[in-house]
Each structure stands twice: as C-alpha cells, then as structure tokens.
C-alpha cells in the first residue's frame, strides 16, 4: 500500500469515527433535553420470580429454568413476579439473562390491573441472539402502561435449549444509557425470517424503532462534510478518502445484515438439519397447517385426486391458502375468492372452509350446506378441525328451494 492509499484510509476512518461520535452525542443530548422527568429504576432479581409453569431452581441470585411443561415439541416455562408496578414511570425494560438459543422463543409478559376486558395479559417478544442484557424501549408497544400486577418471562421451545438463567429484570425511566442499549438491541436483535422476508426484512427488532439505515447515511454525510472542511482548511486529503468513508459505513450496515443471516442459518440448522422431510415440516412455522393437511388426507379426502374448493375469508391468494393447497396436492384444487364461483360445484366435489369464514352455513340434521345466502345443497361433513371444516357435496337432483336455518361456522 503506497503512502497516498494509506493516507486516504486514515482520513476516511478518522472522518467516519468523528461522524459517529457527533451523531451519538447529538442523540444523547436529544434524550437529555426531551426527557427531564423521573429517571428512577426498579430492579426485580431473578431469585424472586416464581416458576408457574415448567421447572426452575435458584442459583445465587438467578432463576435457572431447567424444564418445560406441556405436550409436543413446543413446550413452555413461565417465570412470574407478582408486584404492583406503575408502568408509565418506566420507559425501558432490561431483561438480564443468558442467551436464548435457537430452540427457544422468549417474550416479556405483563398483566394490567385495569385492562377493562379479557385477562389483561400482554406480551413483547424478546430477541434470541443477545447475550446478557436485552433492553427494549417499551414506548414502542402500545399495550405498555398503567398499573401492572404481574411481570414475567415466558419461554416456548425445546428442552434441548435449556438451561436458561434469568438474573433479573430492570425497569428504568428515560435515560441516555438505556436509550443507547435499546438501540443496540433493536439493531442486532434477531428478526426470524418468515413468509414475507423474501420481499422485506425490517432493520429493527420492533416496528417504529429508529432504523440504522438513515443514521448510517447521516454518519456518512457528516464524514464527507468533515473531509470537505479538511480540504478547505488546506489539508491534503486524497480524493479516494470520501469513497472509502462511504464504504466503511456501508460495511458496518452489511455486518448487521450478516448477523441476521448467520443467526437464521443457526436456527435453520437447529430445526431441520439431519431430519426427515416430515420432521422438518412438523418443526416449521406452519406446522399446524401441515398437521391439519395430513389429517385431511388420512381421514377426510379420498386417496385418488378429487376436485377441492379451498375457501378463505380473502378474495385472492394468501399464505394460509397457498400452503394448504401445496400440502393437499395432488388433489385438483380451486383456490381463489372467498366462496365458490356460481354453478361450479357439482356432485362429489369437496369444499374446505378454512376458519373463520362468514357466509357459510351447515345444517347437520338435514345435511344441507349453503354459502353466500344461495340455495342449499346436499352435503356431508367429512372432517372437523379448529382450522376448518371439510364437506363433500352429495347428489344434486333434489336441491331444496326453501331457506335453511343453519349453523354458521365460527
């Protein structure tokens, strides 16, 4: 590397670091000026939490989760702390725990005293790749606030990812250090890939949090301004320094993205590596649809391909309908609109009404099915499940013309 290249590298690095410092200082000053109220803190030690589900033991000041409760691969442990808390006083919540491994989904939960409806139970997902303290800005969650009667952590997953240690939960009012830690959590917290990730992946863990992308652009702009000021002051700044400054900022953003890819790879390996295709489907995010489709093939639909209408409360394609169609192949499937086209259904066809689906009524006593307020047709209920109901259309030679007082699908 020649002297000019080395000088350009140094100038670019110094400008980027200076730009980051100016930006960080500006954010801290904003936090200090914008929030001048109570910045007190409340610490709930892990040993004071109670395992209301699953198994746990106290080790020093920590609560160690050693077992999960429930059936199937997605079992739970719940650590609860019953104490009245004024949530409006505390903007930031820090969960101090060991890292949540890929086999565990974790969430902070709380119960309100004056929820007004339901059981007043609310939750906030926690990122699984943060070792140590996870700090979240709870102002981003509209359910946070009011008087709480309970606060805790719920773990859902496999026993392979245990033990998990909870050192405690710290609640803090507006403060610069908490704001900085929450931004770090937002930018590095793992956002598990889903069916929409192919089109978009958020740059932050929680919706509405400050994105690192515009801040990185601002940092690059400050660095370019500093380099321009250096040239104006008579410094010999190599022309490549500006390009390198932008490249440095871009690489930092790329490292954030690479962290997401690495964490998703670790999760995919944990879930699917070395398993059969059926086992992989059973551990995927749509495992409920896969298991339901398997039941339909075994106990509802015929072995040979049949004409099947999949009905859903949507006009076009959506994830649930498309995955169900895929899992039910090689049946001949119509998968558009919320109801079958007029005159398209005939004897021997099957109708799968995915719940909830308004406008579909079935009279079990008379074996009559009606949709969209139309004429009832003979049908038998072949399979019933919380996710949907499967009907087989019978002989249509004697279709009743009188309205049917039926049972609306929930």
Coordinates of C-alpha atoms in Angstrom, one line a residue:
X1 CA 0.0 0.0 0.0
X2 CA 1.5 3.3 -1.0
X3 CA 1.5 6.5 1.1
X4 CA -1.4 8.1 -0.7
X5 CA -3.6 5.0 -0.2
X6 CA -2.6 4.7 3.5
X7 CA -3.4 8.4 4.0
X8 CA -6.8 8.1 2.3
X9 CA -7.6 5.1 4.5
X10 CA -6.6 7.0 7.7
X11 CA -8.5 10.2 6.7
X12 CA -11.7 8.1 5.9
X13 CA -11.5 6.2 9.1
X14 CA -11.0 9.3 11.2
X15 CA -13.9 11.1 9.5
X16 CA -16.3 8.2 10.0
X17 CA -15.4 7.8 13.7
X18 CA -15.7 11.5 14.2
X19 CA -19.1 11.5 12.4
X20 CA -20.3 8.6 14.5
X21 CA -19.2 10.5 17.7
X22 CA -21.0 13.6 16.6
X23 CA -24.1 11.6 15.8
X24 CA -24.0 9.7 19.1
X25 CA -23.5 12.9 21.1
X26 CA -26.5 14.5 19.3
X27 CA -28.7 11.6 20.2
X28 CA -27.7 11.7 23.8
X29 CA -28.3 15.4 24.0
X30 CA -31.7 14.9 22.4
X31 CA -32.5 12.2 25.0
X32 CA -31.4 14.5 27.8
X33 CA -33.4 17.5 26.6
X34 CA -36.5 15.6 25.6
X35 CA -36.9 13.7 28.9
X36 CA -36.4 15.6 32.0
X37 CA -38.8 13.7 34.3
X38 CA -38.2 10.9 36.8
X39 CA -35.4 8.5 35.6
X40 CA -35.6 6.2 38.6
X41 CA -35.1 2.5 38.3
X42 CA -36.7 -0.7 39.7
X43 CA -34.8 -4.0 39.8
X44 CA -36.6 -7.3 40.2
X45 CA -34.0 -10.0 41.0
X46 CA -34.3 -13.4 39.3
X47 CA -34.5 -15.3 42.6
X48 CA -37.8 -13.5 43.4
X49 CA -39.5 -14.9 40.3
X50 CA -41.7 -17.9 40.6
X51 CA -42.0 -20.7 38.0
X52 CA -45.7 -21.0 37.5
X53 CA -45.1 -23.4 34.6
X54 CA -42.1 -25.6 33.9
X55 CA -39.2 -26.3 36.3
X56 CA -36.7 -23.9 37.8
X57 CA -34.2 -23.6 40.6
X58 CA -32.5 -20.7 42.3
X59 CA -28.7 -20.5 42.0
X60 CA -27.3 -17.5 43.8
X61 CA -29.4 -14.5 42.7
X62 CA -30.5 -16.1 39.4
X63 CA -33.5 -18.3 38.5
X64 CA -32.4 -21.2 36.4
X65 CA -35.0 -22.8 34.1
X66 CA -34.3 -26.5 33.9
X67 CA -37.5 -27.9 32.4
X68 CA -40.5 -27.1 30.2
X69 CA -44.2 -28.2 30.6
X70 CA -46.8 -29.3 28.1
X71 CA -47.1 -31.6 25.2
X72 CA -45.3 -31.7 21.8
X73 CA -42.1 -30.0 20.7
X74 CA -43.3 -26.5 21.7
X75 CA -43.4 -26.6 25.5
X76 CA -43.4 -23.7 27.9
X77 CA -41.9 -22.3 31.1
X78 CA -43.3 -19.2 32.7
X79 CA -41.4 -17.1 35.3
X80 CA -43.7 -14.7 37.1
X81 CA -43.2 -11.8 39.6
X82 CA -46.3 -10.5 41.3
X83 CA -45.9 -6.9 42.2
X84 CA -47.8 -3.7 41.6
X85 CA -45.8 -1.5 39.2
X86 CA -46.6 1.8 37.6
X87 CA -45.6 1.1 34.0
X88 CA -45.9 4.7 33.0
X89 CA -42.9 5.6 35.1
X90 CA -40.6 3.2 33.3
X91 CA -39.9 3.5 29.6
X92 CA -37.1 1.0 29.3
X93 CA -37.1 -2.7 30.4
X94 CA -33.9 -4.7 30.6
X95 CA -34.0 -8.5 30.8
X96 CA -30.7 -9.8 32.2
X97 CA -30.5 -13.4 31.2
X98 CA -28.3 -16.0 29.5
X99 CA -28.6 -16.1 25.7
X100 CA -31.8 -17.6 24.3
X101 CA -30.7 -20.4 22.0
X102 CA -32.4 -21.1 18.6
X103 CA -34.8 -23.7 20.1
X104 CA -36.4 -21.2 22.4
X105 CA -38.8 -18.3 21.7
X106 CA -38.9 -15.8 24.6
X107 CA -41.3 -13.0 25.5
X108 CA -41.8 -10.5 28.2
X109 CA -45.3 -10.5 29.5
X110 CA -47.3 -8.3 31.9
X111 CA -50.8 -8.2 33.4
X112 CA -52.7 -5.0 33.9
X113 CA -54.9 -4.2 36.9
X114 CA -57.3 -2.1 34.9
X115 CA -57.3 -3.7 31.5
X116 CA -61.1 -3.3 31.2
X117 CA -61.5 -6.5 29.1
X118 CA -60.1 -10.0 28.9
X119 CA -57.5 -11.1 31.4
X120 CA -55.4 -8.0 30.9
X121 CA -52.4 -10.1 29.7
X122 CA -50.0 -8.6 27.2
X123 CA -46.6 -9.5 25.8
X124 CA -43.5 -8.3 24.0
X125 CA -41.2 -10.7 22.0
X126 CA -37.5 -10.8 23.1
X127 CA -34.6 -11.3 20.6
X128 CA -32.9 -14.7 20.9
X129 CA -29.3 -13.8 20.0
X130 CA -28.4 -11.2 22.6
X131 CA -26.1 -12.5 25.3
X132 CA -26.5 -10.7 28.6
X133 CA -28.9 -7.7 28.9
X134 CA -31.7 -7.1 26.4
X135 CA -33.0 -3.6 26.6
X136 CA -36.3 -2.6 24.9
X137 CA -38.0 0.8 24.5
X138 CA -41.5 -0.1 25.8
X139 CA -42.9 3.1 24.4
X140 CA -42.9 1.3 21.1
X141 CA -45.5 -1.2 22.5
X142 CA -49.0 0.4 22.7
X143 CA -50.1 -2.0 25.4
X144 CA -47.4 -0.9 27.8
X145 CA -48.6 1.5 30.6
X146 CA -50.9 1.7 33.5
X147 CA -50.8 -0.2 36.7
X148 CA -49.4 -3.7 36.4
X149 CA -50.0 -6.6 38.8
X150 CA -47.6 -9.1 37.3
X151 CA -44.4 -9.1 35.2
X152 CA -42.5 -12.0 33.9
X153 CA -40.9 -14.0 31.1
X154 CA -42.3 -16.9 29.1
X155 CA -40.1 -19.4 27.2
X156 CA -41.5 -21.7 24.5
X157 CA -39.5 -24.3 22.7
X158 CA -37.5 -27.5 23.1
X159 CA -35.7 -28.8 26.2
X160 CA -32.5 -29.0 24.1
X161 CA -32.0 -25.3 24.5
X162 CA -32.1 -25.4 28.4
X163 CA -30.9 -24.3 30.9
X164 CA -31.8 -20.6 30.7
X165 CA -30.7 -18.3 33.5
X166 CA -32.7 -15.2 34.5
X167 CA -30.6 -12.8 36.6
X168 CA -33.4 -10.2 36.8
X169 CA -35.5 -7.6 35.1
X170 CA -34.6 -3.9 35.4
X171 CA -37.2 -1.1 34.7
X172 CA -35.8 2.4 34.1
X173 CA -37.2 5.8 33.2
X174 CA -35.9 7.9 30.3
X175 CA -32.1 7.8 30.4
X176 CA -29.3 8.1 27.8
X177 CA -27.6 4.8 28.6
X178 CA -30.8 2.9 28.4
X179 CA -31.7 4.6 25.1
X180 CA -28.3 3.6 23.7
X181 CA -28.6 -0.1 24.8
X182 CA -32.2 -0.3 23.4
X183 CA -30.9 0.9 20.0
X184 CA -28.2 -1.7 20.1
X185 CA -30.8 -4.4 20.9
X186 CA -33.0 -3.1 18.1
X187 CA -30.3 -3.2 15.5
X188 CA -28.7 -6.5 16.5
X189 CA -31.8 -8.4 17.8
X190 CA -32.6 -11.4 15.5
X191 CA -35.7 -11.0 13.4
X192 CA -36.7 -14.6 12.5
X193 CA -37.3 -15.0 8.8
X194 CA -41.0 -15.6 7.8
X195 CA -43.0 -15.9 4.6
X196 CA -42.7 -12.2 3.9
X197 CA -38.9 -12.0 4.4
X198 CA -38.3 -12.7 0.7
X199 CA -39.7 -9.2 0.0
X200 CA -38.8 -7.3 3.1
X201 CA -36.8 -7.6 6.3
X202 CA -37.1 -4.8 8.9
X203 CA -33.9 -3.1 10.0
X204 CA -35.1 -3.1 13.7
X205 CA -36.4 -5.7 16.0
X206 CA -39.6 -3.7 16.9
X207 CA -41.7 -1.7 14.5
X208 CA -41.3 2.0 14.8
X209 CA -37.8 1.9 16.3
X210 CA -35.1 4.2 14.9
X211 CA -33.6 2.5 11.8
X212 CA -29.8 2.3 11.5
X213 CA -30.1 2.9 7.7
X214 CA -30.9 6.7 7.8
X215 CA -28.5 7.1 10.8
X216 CA -25.7 5.5 8.8
X217 CA -26.5 7.8 5.8
X218 CA -26.3 10.8 8.2
X219 CA -23.0 9.5 9.6
X220 CA -21.6 9.2 6.1
X221 CA -22.8 12.7 5.2
X222 CA -21.1 14.1 8.4
X223 CA -17.9 12.3 7.4
X224 CA -18.0 13.7 3.9
X225 CA -18.5 17.2 5.3
X226 CA -15.6 16.8 7.7
X227 CA -13.4 15.7 4.8
X228 CA -14.5 18.7 2.7
X229 CA -13.8 21.0 5.6
X230 CA -10.3 19.5 5.9
X231 CA -9.7 20.3 2.2
X232 CA -11.0 23.8 2.7
X233 CA -8.6 24.3 5.6
X234 CA -5.7 23.4 3.4
X235 CA -5.2 19.7 4.3
X236 CA -4.1 17.4 1.6
X237 CA -7.0 14.9 1.7
X238 CA -6.6 12.2 -1.0
X239 CA -9.6 12.0 -3.4
X240 CA -10.3 8.4 -2.5
X241 CA -10.9 9.2 1.2
X242 CA -14.5 10.2 0.5
X243 CA -15.3 7.0 -1.3
X244 CA -13.6 5.0 1.5
X245 CA -15.7 6.8 4.1
X246 CA -19.0 5.8 2.5
X247 CA -17.6 2.3 2.0
X248 CA -16.8 2.0 5.8
X249 CA -20.3 3.0 6.8
X250 CA -21.8 0.6 4.2
X251 CA -19.7 -2.3 5.6
X252 CA -21.0 -1.6 9.1
X253 CA -24.5 -1.9 7.8
X254 CA -23.6 -5.0 6.0
X255 CA -22.3 -6.5 9.2
X256 CA -25.7 -6.0 10.8
X257 CA -27.3 -7.8 7.8
X258 CA -24.7 -10.6 8.0
X259 CA -25.5 -11.1 11.7
X260 CA -29.1 -11.8 10.7
X261 CA -28.1 -14.2 8.1
X262 CA -25.8 -16.1 10.5
X263 CA -28.5 -16.3 13.2
X264 CA -31.1 -17.5 10.7
X265 CA -28.6 -20.2 9.4
X266 CA -28.1 -21.4 13.0
X267 CA -31.8 -21.6 13.6
X268 CA -32.4 -23.4 10.3
X269 CA -29.7 -25.9 11.1
X270 CA -31.1 -26.5 14.6
X271 CA -34.7 -27.0 13.3
X272 CA -34.0 -29.0 10.1
X273 CA -30.5 -30.4 9.8
X274 CA -30.4 -34.3 9.8
X275 CA -34.2 -34.7 9.9
X276 CA -36.7 -36.3 7.6
X277 CA -39.0 -34.1 5.4
X278 CA -42.0 -34.9 7.6
X279 CA -40.0 -33.9 10.7
X280 CA -38.9 -30.7 9.1
X281 CA -42.5 -29.7 8.2
X282 CA -43.5 -30.5 11.8
X283 CA -40.9 -28.1 13.2
X284 CA -41.6 -25.3 10.7
X285 CA -43.6 -22.1 11.3
X286 CA -46.6 -23.6 9.5
X287 CA -46.5 -26.9 11.3
X288 CA -50.2 -26.5 12.3
X289 CA -51.3 -26.3 8.7
X290 CA -49.1 -29.3 7.8
X291 CA -50.6 -31.5 10.5
X292 CA -54.1 -30.4 9.5
X293 CA -53.5 -31.3 5.9
X294 CA -52.1 -34.7 6.9
X295 CA -55.3 -35.3 8.9
X296 CA -57.4 -34.4 5.9
X297 CA -55.5 -36.8 3.6
X298 CA -55.8 -39.6 6.1
X299 CA -59.4 -39.2 7.4
X300 CA -61.3 -36.8 5.1
X301 CA -60.2 -36.8 1.5
X302 CA -60.1 -39.9 -0.8
X303 CA -56.9 -41.5 -1.8
X304 CA -57.3 -40.6 -5.5
X305 CA -57.2 -36.9 -6.6
X306 CA -60.6 -35.1 -6.2
X307 CA -62.0 -31.7 -7.0
X308 CA -61.5 -29.5 -4.0
X309 CA -62.5 -25.9 -3.3
X310 CA -60.5 -24.2 -0.6
X311 CA -62.5 -21.3 0.8
X312 CA -61.0 -18.5 2.9
X313 CA -62.1 -15.0 4.1
X314 CA -60.0 -13.4 1.3
X315 CA -60.5 -12.6 -2.3
X316 CA -57.1 -13.7 -3.7
X317 CA -54.2 -15.8 -2.7
X318 CA -52.7 -15.6 0.7
X319 CA -50.2 -17.6 2.7
X320 CA -52.6 -19.9 4.5
X321 CA -54.5 -20.9 1.4
X322 CA -51.4 -21.4 -0.7
X323 CA -49.6 -23.6 1.9
X324 CA -52.8 -25.7 2.3
X325 CA -53.0 -26.1 -1.4
X326 CA -49.4 -27.3 -1.6
X327 CA -49.9 -29.7 1.3
X328 CA -53.0 -31.2 -0.3
X329 CA -51.6 -31.9 -3.7
X330 CA -52.2 -33.9 -6.0
X331 CA -55.9 -33.0 -5.5
X332 CA -57.4 -30.8 -8.1
X333 CA -57.8 -27.5 -6.1
X334 CA -59.6 -24.3 -6.7
X335 CA -58.0 -21.6 -4.5
X336 CA -59.4 -18.2 -5.3
X337 CA -62.2 -16.0 -3.9
X338 CA -63.9 -16.4 -0.5
X339 CA -66.8 -18.6 -2.0
X340 CA -67.0 -21.0 -5.0
X341 CA -68.0 -19.5 -8.3
X342 CA -71.7 -19.7 -9.2
X343 CA -72.5 -23.1 -10.8
X344 CA -69.0 -24.5 -10.4
X345 CA -69.7 -27.0 -7.6
X346 CA -71.0 -30.5 -8.6
X347 CA -71.7 -33.8 -7.0
X348 CA -68.6 -35.5 -5.5
X349 CA -66.7 -32.2 -5.0
X350 CA -65.1 -31.3 -1.7
X351 CA -65.3 -27.9 0.0
X352 CA -62.7 -27.0 2.6
X353 CA -63.8 -23.9 4.6
X354 CA -60.9 -22.5 6.5
X355 CA -61.9 -20.8 9.7
X356 CA -63.2 -18.2 10.2
X357 CA -65.4 -17.9 7.1
X358 CA -68.6 -15.8 7.3
X359 CA -71.4 -16.7 4.9
X360 CA -71.1 -20.5 5.1
X361 CA -73.9 -22.3 6.9
X362 CA -74.4 -26.1 7.5
X363 CA -77.5 -27.8 8.8
X364 CA -76.2 -31.1 10.3
X365 CA -79.7 -32.6 10.9
X366 CA -80.7 -32.2 7.2
X367 CA -77.2 -32.5 5.7
X368 CA -77.5 -29.2 3.8
X369 CA -74.8 -26.7 3.1
X370 CA -75.3 -23.1 2.0
X371 CA -72.9 -20.3 1.2
X372 CA -73.4 -16.6 0.3
X373 CA -77.1 -16.8 1.0
X374 CA -77.7 -19.1 -2.0
X375 CA -79.7 -22.3 -2.5
X376 CA -78.7 -25.0 0.0
X377 CA -77.1 -28.2 -1.5
X378 CA -76.9 -31.7 -0.1
X379 CA -73.5 -32.2 1.7
X380 CA -71.9 -34.3 4.4
X381 CA -69.4 -33.1 7.0
X382 CA -66.3 -35.3 6.4
X383 CA -63.9 -33.7 8.8
X384 CA -64.0 -31.0 11.5
X385 CA -61.0 -29.2 13.0
X386 CA -60.4 -25.8 14.7
X387 CA -58.7 -24.6 11.5
X388 CA -61.5 -25.6 9.2
X389 CA -64.3 -27.9 8.1
X390 CA -64.4 -30.3 5.1
X391 CA -67.6 -31.0 3.3
X392 CA -68.5 -33.5 0.4
X393 CA -71.2 -32.4 -2.0
X394 CA -73.9 -35.0 -2.4
X395 CA -76.4 -35.8 -5.2
X396 CA -77.9 -32.5 -6.5
X397 CA -81.0 -33.9 -8.2
X398 CA -83.3 -32.7 -5.4
X399 CA -81.9 -29.4 -4.1
X400 CA -84.4 -27.8 -1.6
X401 CA -85.5 -24.3 -2.6
X402 CA -86.6 -23.3 0.9
X403 CA -84.2 -21.3 3.1
X404 CA -82.3 -23.4 5.6
X405 CA -81.9 -22.3 9.3
X406 CA -78.3 -23.4 9.7
X407 CA -75.4 -23.3 12.0
X408 CA -72.9 -20.6 11.0
X409 CA -69.3 -21.7 11.1
X410 CA -67.5 -19.9 13.9

